[in-house]
Amino acid sequence: MIALTKIRELDISPADTGVGRLHLSAASGLVCLDSIICVIADDELHLGVFSLTSGKPGHLIRLFDGVLPQAKAARKRQKPDLEALARLPAFRNFPHGALLAFGSGSRPNRRRGVLLGLGPDIEMLMPPRTVDLSPILVPLNEEFSEVNIEGAVVVGDELRLFQRGNKSQADNAIIRFPLSTVLDALQAGSVEAIKPSSIRRLDLGVLHGVPFSFTDAAVLSNGDMVFSAVAEDTEDAFRDGPCIGAAIGIADNNGNLRSVRRLERPHKIEGIHARSDGSRLDLLLVTDADNPEIPSVLFSTTMEI
């Protein structure tokens, strides 16, 4: 079993009033940029930026216009449900690369994304640009009864999305797209459907009758993919349920499952960053407690590979 070390809670500076509370509570994806981490939360309109070298509160970058309701049920219906955050290499109009935030696609209003260009200083983020992800997400309805994208990584010349299953549809999959096709479509605002080049379904195991399902992913320098997964007792892609177990797994560059190891405690891990150092894997992870009053937490751990 894997033990985690708490680094900090994802508290927000009082100067940032956009979330209506002084913390992120539903962290769902992260990318590490040197000494900072960028975190999306599935019930927010903002990106959170936090220091890894100080315990100072983070700050917010607005991604979408508007204000979300404070009532949980209404907020859930209207939220953009950003669930995946990927770092993109340099491409046209983005000479230093970019971050791409993905909506889950589980509802029509959850098919938006955001591009944030990176500056010459890797920790500098350019103004966000909203993009329509429908050309990528809508065709997946032909493959999955419930689309629910939870992770996104770039591996070589491919964008790979991680489809999350649930208790009634344990349909976890790694979905591949040609990266250049996706980037061209995002920049051109294309409405033409982009079909995946391949889909690889994976069985991540079961705990007390509840299947483990993808919640995020990160890529290593050799193309292997490190993912987080939870056993959440829910029947669909919309409703939350109790998290009875959590795990970290590795799939190789071809999508073959290499390992799945459980965490000591059932933290609902929804974001992961990974870096390999020889046979050691250094991980950063963020949580979603499914409770707006409970701050998300940044954890770290190491494991042998």
Coordinates of C-alpha atoms in Angstrom, one line a residue:
M1 CA 0.0 0.0 0.0
I2 CA 1.1 3.6 -0.7
A3 CA 1.3 6.2 2.0
L4 CA 0.9 9.9 1.2
T5 CA 2.5 12.9 2.8
K6 CA 0.4 16.1 3.1
I7 CA 2.1 19.2 1.7
R8 CA -0.6 21.8 2.0
E9 CA -4.2 22.7 1.6
L10 CA -5.2 24.5 -1.5
D11 CA -6.1 27.8 0.2
I12 CA -6.7 30.9 -1.8
S13 CA -5.6 34.5 -1.0
P14 CA -8.4 36.7 0.4
A15 CA -7.7 39.0 -2.5
D16 CA -9.2 36.4 -4.8
T17 CA -13.0 36.5 -4.4
G18 CA -14.0 34.6 -7.5
V19 CA -14.8 31.3 -5.8
G20 CA -16.8 32.7 -2.9
R21 CA -14.6 30.8 -0.4
L22 CA -10.9 30.9 0.5
H23 CA -10.0 27.5 -0.9
L24 CA -10.4 25.1 -3.8
S25 CA -12.6 22.2 -2.8
A26 CA -12.9 20.0 -5.9
A27 CA -9.4 19.8 -7.4
S28 CA -9.5 17.6 -10.5
G29 CA -6.3 18.0 -12.4
L30 CA -2.8 19.5 -12.1
V31 CA 0.3 20.4 -14.1
C32 CA 3.6 21.2 -12.4
L33 CA 5.6 24.1 -13.9
D34 CA 8.9 24.2 -12.0
S35 CA 8.1 25.7 -8.6
I36 CA 4.4 26.2 -9.1
I37 CA 1.4 23.9 -9.8
C38 CA -1.6 24.8 -11.8
V39 CA -4.8 23.2 -10.6
I40 CA -8.3 23.0 -12.1
A41 CA -11.3 22.3 -10.0
D42 CA -14.4 20.7 -11.5
D43 CA -16.8 23.2 -9.8
E44 CA -15.0 26.4 -10.6
L45 CA -14.6 29.0 -13.4
H46 CA -11.0 29.6 -12.5
L47 CA -7.5 28.0 -12.5
G48 CA -5.7 27.9 -9.2
V49 CA -1.9 28.6 -9.1
F50 CA 0.0 27.5 -6.0
S51 CA 3.7 27.6 -4.9
L52 CA 5.6 24.4 -4.2
T53 CA 8.2 26.3 -2.2
S54 CA 6.1 28.4 0.1
G55 CA 2.9 27.9 2.1
K56 CA 1.4 31.2 0.9
P57 CA -2.2 31.1 -0.4
G58 CA -2.6 30.5 -4.1
H59 CA -4.2 32.9 -6.6
L60 CA -6.8 32.5 -9.2
I61 CA -6.9 33.0 -13.0
R62 CA -10.4 33.4 -14.4
L63 CA -11.1 30.9 -17.3
F64 CA -14.8 31.5 -18.0
D65 CA -17.1 34.5 -17.5
G66 CA -20.1 34.4 -15.2
V67 CA -20.8 33.4 -11.6
L68 CA -21.8 29.9 -10.5
P69 CA -24.6 29.4 -7.9
Q70 CA -23.5 28.6 -4.3
A71 CA -26.2 26.0 -3.8
K72 CA -24.6 22.6 -4.5
A73 CA -27.2 21.1 -6.8
A74 CA -27.6 24.2 -8.9
R75 CA -23.8 24.6 -9.1
K76 CA -23.4 21.0 -10.2
R77 CA -25.9 21.5 -13.1
Q78 CA -24.2 24.7 -14.4
K79 CA -20.5 24.0 -13.8
P80 CA -18.1 23.5 -16.8
D81 CA -16.8 20.4 -15.1
L82 CA -13.1 20.8 -16.0
E83 CA -11.6 17.4 -15.2
A84 CA -8.3 17.2 -17.1
L85 CA -5.3 19.5 -17.6
A86 CA -2.6 18.7 -20.1
R87 CA 0.7 20.5 -21.0
L88 CA 1.0 20.9 -24.8
P89 CA 4.3 21.3 -26.7
A90 CA 5.1 24.4 -28.8
F91 CA 2.8 24.8 -31.8
R92 CA 1.4 27.5 -34.1
N93 CA 0.7 30.7 -32.2
F94 CA 2.0 29.1 -29.0
P95 CA 5.8 29.2 -29.3
H96 CA 6.4 28.1 -25.7
G97 CA 3.5 25.6 -25.5
A98 CA 0.3 25.8 -23.6
L99 CA -2.0 24.3 -21.0
L100 CA -5.2 22.7 -22.2
A101 CA -8.1 22.3 -19.7
F102 CA -10.7 19.7 -20.7
G103 CA -14.4 19.5 -19.8
S104 CA -15.5 16.0 -19.0
G105 CA -18.1 15.9 -21.8
S106 CA -20.6 14.2 -19.5
R107 CA -23.2 16.8 -20.4
P108 CA -23.6 19.2 -23.3
N109 CA -22.5 22.2 -21.1
R110 CA -19.4 20.3 -20.2
R111 CA -17.8 20.2 -23.6
R112 CA -15.8 23.4 -23.3
G113 CA -12.1 23.8 -22.8
V114 CA -9.5 26.5 -22.3
L115 CA -6.1 27.1 -23.8
L116 CA -3.5 29.1 -21.8
G117 CA -0.3 29.9 -23.6
L118 CA 3.0 29.6 -21.7
G119 CA 5.4 32.4 -21.8
P120 CA 9.2 32.4 -22.2
D121 CA 9.3 32.1 -18.4
I122 CA 7.7 28.7 -17.9
E123 CA 5.7 30.0 -14.9
M124 CA 4.2 32.8 -17.0
L125 CA 0.6 32.1 -18.2
M126 CA -0.9 34.0 -21.1
P127 CA -4.6 35.1 -21.1
P128 CA -7.0 32.1 -21.5
R129 CA -8.8 31.3 -24.7
T130 CA -12.1 29.3 -24.6
V131 CA -12.3 26.4 -27.1
D132 CA -15.1 24.2 -28.2
L133 CA -14.2 20.5 -27.5
S134 CA -17.4 19.1 -29.1
P135 CA -15.6 17.9 -32.3
I136 CA -13.5 15.7 -30.0
L137 CA -16.0 14.7 -27.3
V138 CA -19.3 14.2 -29.2
P139 CA -18.0 11.4 -31.4
L140 CA -17.1 9.5 -28.3
N141 CA -20.8 9.0 -27.6
E142 CA -20.7 6.3 -30.3
E143 CA -18.2 4.4 -28.2
F144 CA -19.3 5.0 -24.6
S145 CA -22.8 5.0 -23.1
E146 CA -21.6 7.9 -20.8
V147 CA -18.6 10.0 -21.9
N148 CA -16.6 11.1 -18.8
I149 CA -13.0 12.3 -19.6
E150 CA -10.9 12.6 -16.5
G151 CA -7.3 12.8 -17.8
A152 CA -5.3 14.1 -20.8
V153 CA -1.7 13.7 -21.7
V154 CA 0.5 14.3 -24.7
V155 CA 2.7 11.3 -25.7
G156 CA 4.9 12.0 -28.7
D157 CA 2.6 13.0 -31.5
E158 CA -0.6 11.9 -29.8
L159 CA -3.1 13.4 -27.4
R160 CA -4.4 10.7 -25.1
L161 CA -7.6 11.0 -23.1
F162 CA -8.7 8.9 -20.2
Q163 CA -12.3 7.8 -20.1
R164 CA -13.6 7.1 -16.6
G165 CA -16.1 4.3 -15.9
N166 CA -18.4 3.9 -13.0
K167 CA -20.2 1.1 -11.1
S168 CA -22.8 0.4 -13.8
Q169 CA -20.5 1.0 -16.7
A170 CA -16.9 0.0 -15.8
D171 CA -15.7 1.2 -19.1
N172 CA -12.2 2.7 -18.5
A173 CA -10.3 3.5 -21.7
I174 CA -7.3 5.3 -23.1
I175 CA -8.3 7.2 -26.3
R176 CA -5.8 8.3 -28.8
F177 CA -5.9 11.2 -31.2
P178 CA -3.3 12.6 -33.6
L179 CA -2.1 15.7 -31.8
S180 CA -1.6 17.8 -34.9
T181 CA -5.2 17.3 -36.0
V182 CA -6.5 18.3 -32.6
L183 CA -4.3 21.4 -32.3
D184 CA -5.2 22.5 -35.9
A185 CA -8.9 22.1 -35.1
L186 CA -8.7 24.0 -31.8
Q187 CA -6.9 27.0 -33.4
A188 CA -9.2 27.1 -36.5
G189 CA -12.4 26.7 -34.5
S190 CA -13.3 23.7 -36.6
V191 CA -16.7 22.0 -36.1
E192 CA -15.8 18.8 -38.0
A193 CA -15.8 15.7 -35.9
I194 CA -12.4 14.2 -35.0
K195 CA -12.4 10.5 -34.7
P196 CA -10.0 8.7 -32.3
S197 CA -7.2 6.7 -33.9
S198 CA -7.6 4.0 -31.3
I199 CA -9.3 3.1 -28.1
R200 CA -7.8 0.8 -25.5
R201 CA -10.1 -0.5 -22.7
L202 CA -8.6 -1.5 -19.4
D203 CA -9.8 -3.4 -16.3
L204 CA -8.4 -1.7 -13.2
G205 CA -9.8 -4.1 -10.7
V206 CA -12.6 -4.1 -8.2
L207 CA -12.9 -3.3 -4.4
H208 CA -16.0 -4.6 -2.5
G209 CA -17.9 -4.8 -5.8
V210 CA -17.0 -1.3 -6.9
P211 CA -14.6 -1.0 -9.9
F212 CA -11.6 1.3 -9.9
S213 CA -11.9 4.0 -12.5
F214 CA -9.5 6.6 -13.9
T215 CA -9.4 10.0 -12.3
D216 CA -6.3 11.6 -14.0
A217 CA -3.0 10.7 -15.7
A218 CA 0.5 12.0 -16.2
V219 CA 3.2 10.9 -18.7
L220 CA 6.8 9.9 -18.1
S221 CA 9.7 10.6 -20.4
N222 CA 9.7 7.1 -21.8
G223 CA 6.0 7.4 -22.8
D224 CA 4.7 5.3 -19.9
M225 CA 1.5 6.7 -18.3
V226 CA 1.0 7.0 -14.5
F227 CA -2.7 7.3 -13.5
S228 CA -4.8 7.8 -10.4
A229 CA -8.0 5.8 -9.9
V230 CA -10.7 5.6 -7.3
A231 CA -13.4 3.1 -6.4
E232 CA -16.3 5.5 -6.1
D233 CA -19.7 3.9 -5.3
T234 CA -21.8 5.7 -8.0
E235 CA -23.9 4.4 -10.8
D236 CA -23.3 7.2 -13.4
A237 CA -21.0 10.0 -14.6
F238 CA -23.0 12.7 -12.9
R239 CA -23.7 11.8 -9.3
D240 CA -21.0 11.6 -6.7
G241 CA -20.7 8.6 -4.3
P242 CA -18.6 7.5 -1.4
C243 CA -15.0 6.8 -2.2
I244 CA -14.0 3.4 -0.7
G245 CA -10.6 3.0 -2.2
A246 CA -7.9 4.8 -4.3
A247 CA -4.9 3.6 -6.3
I248 CA -2.0 4.6 -8.5
G249 CA -1.3 2.6 -11.6
I250 CA 1.1 2.5 -14.6
A251 CA 0.3 1.7 -18.2
D252 CA 3.1 1.4 -20.8
N253 CA 3.3 3.4 -24.0
N254 CA 1.1 0.9 -25.8
G255 CA -1.6 1.1 -23.2
N256 CA -0.8 -2.3 -21.5
L257 CA -1.5 -2.3 -17.8
R258 CA 1.7 -2.8 -15.8
S259 CA 0.6 -2.3 -12.2
V260 CA -2.1 -1.0 -9.9
R261 CA -1.3 -0.3 -6.2
R262 CA -3.7 0.9 -3.6
L263 CA -3.3 3.8 -1.3
E264 CA -3.4 3.2 2.5
R265 CA -6.4 5.6 2.8
P266 CA -9.2 6.2 0.4
H267 CA -8.3 9.8 -0.5
K268 CA -10.3 10.8 -3.6
I269 CA -7.3 11.6 -5.8
E270 CA -8.4 13.5 -8.9
G271 CA -5.1 15.0 -10.1
I272 CA -1.6 13.6 -10.5
H273 CA 1.8 14.7 -11.6
A274 CA 4.7 12.2 -12.0
R275 CA 8.4 12.4 -12.5
S276 CA 10.7 9.4 -12.7
D277 CA 14.2 9.3 -11.2
G278 CA 15.7 6.0 -12.1
S279 CA 13.7 3.3 -10.5
R280 CA 11.8 5.8 -8.3
L281 CA 8.7 7.6 -9.1
D282 CA 8.0 11.0 -7.4
L283 CA 4.3 12.0 -7.4
L284 CA 2.2 15.0 -6.5
L285 CA -1.5 14.4 -6.1
V286 CA -4.6 16.6 -5.3
T287 CA -7.9 15.6 -3.8
D288 CA -11.6 16.3 -4.3
A289 CA -13.6 15.8 -1.1
D290 CA -17.0 16.3 -2.7
N291 CA -17.7 18.9 0.0
P292 CA -17.4 22.6 -0.7
E293 CA -16.5 23.3 2.9
I294 CA -13.4 21.0 2.8
P295 CA -10.3 22.3 1.1
S296 CA -8.6 20.1 -1.5
V297 CA -5.2 18.9 -0.4
L298 CA -1.9 18.5 -2.2
F299 CA 0.0 15.3 -1.3
S300 CA 3.3 13.8 -2.3
T301 CA 4.7 10.3 -2.3
T302 CA 7.4 8.1 -3.9
M303 CA 7.1 4.6 -5.2
E304 CA 9.4 2.1 -6.8
I305 CA 8.9 1.2 -10.5

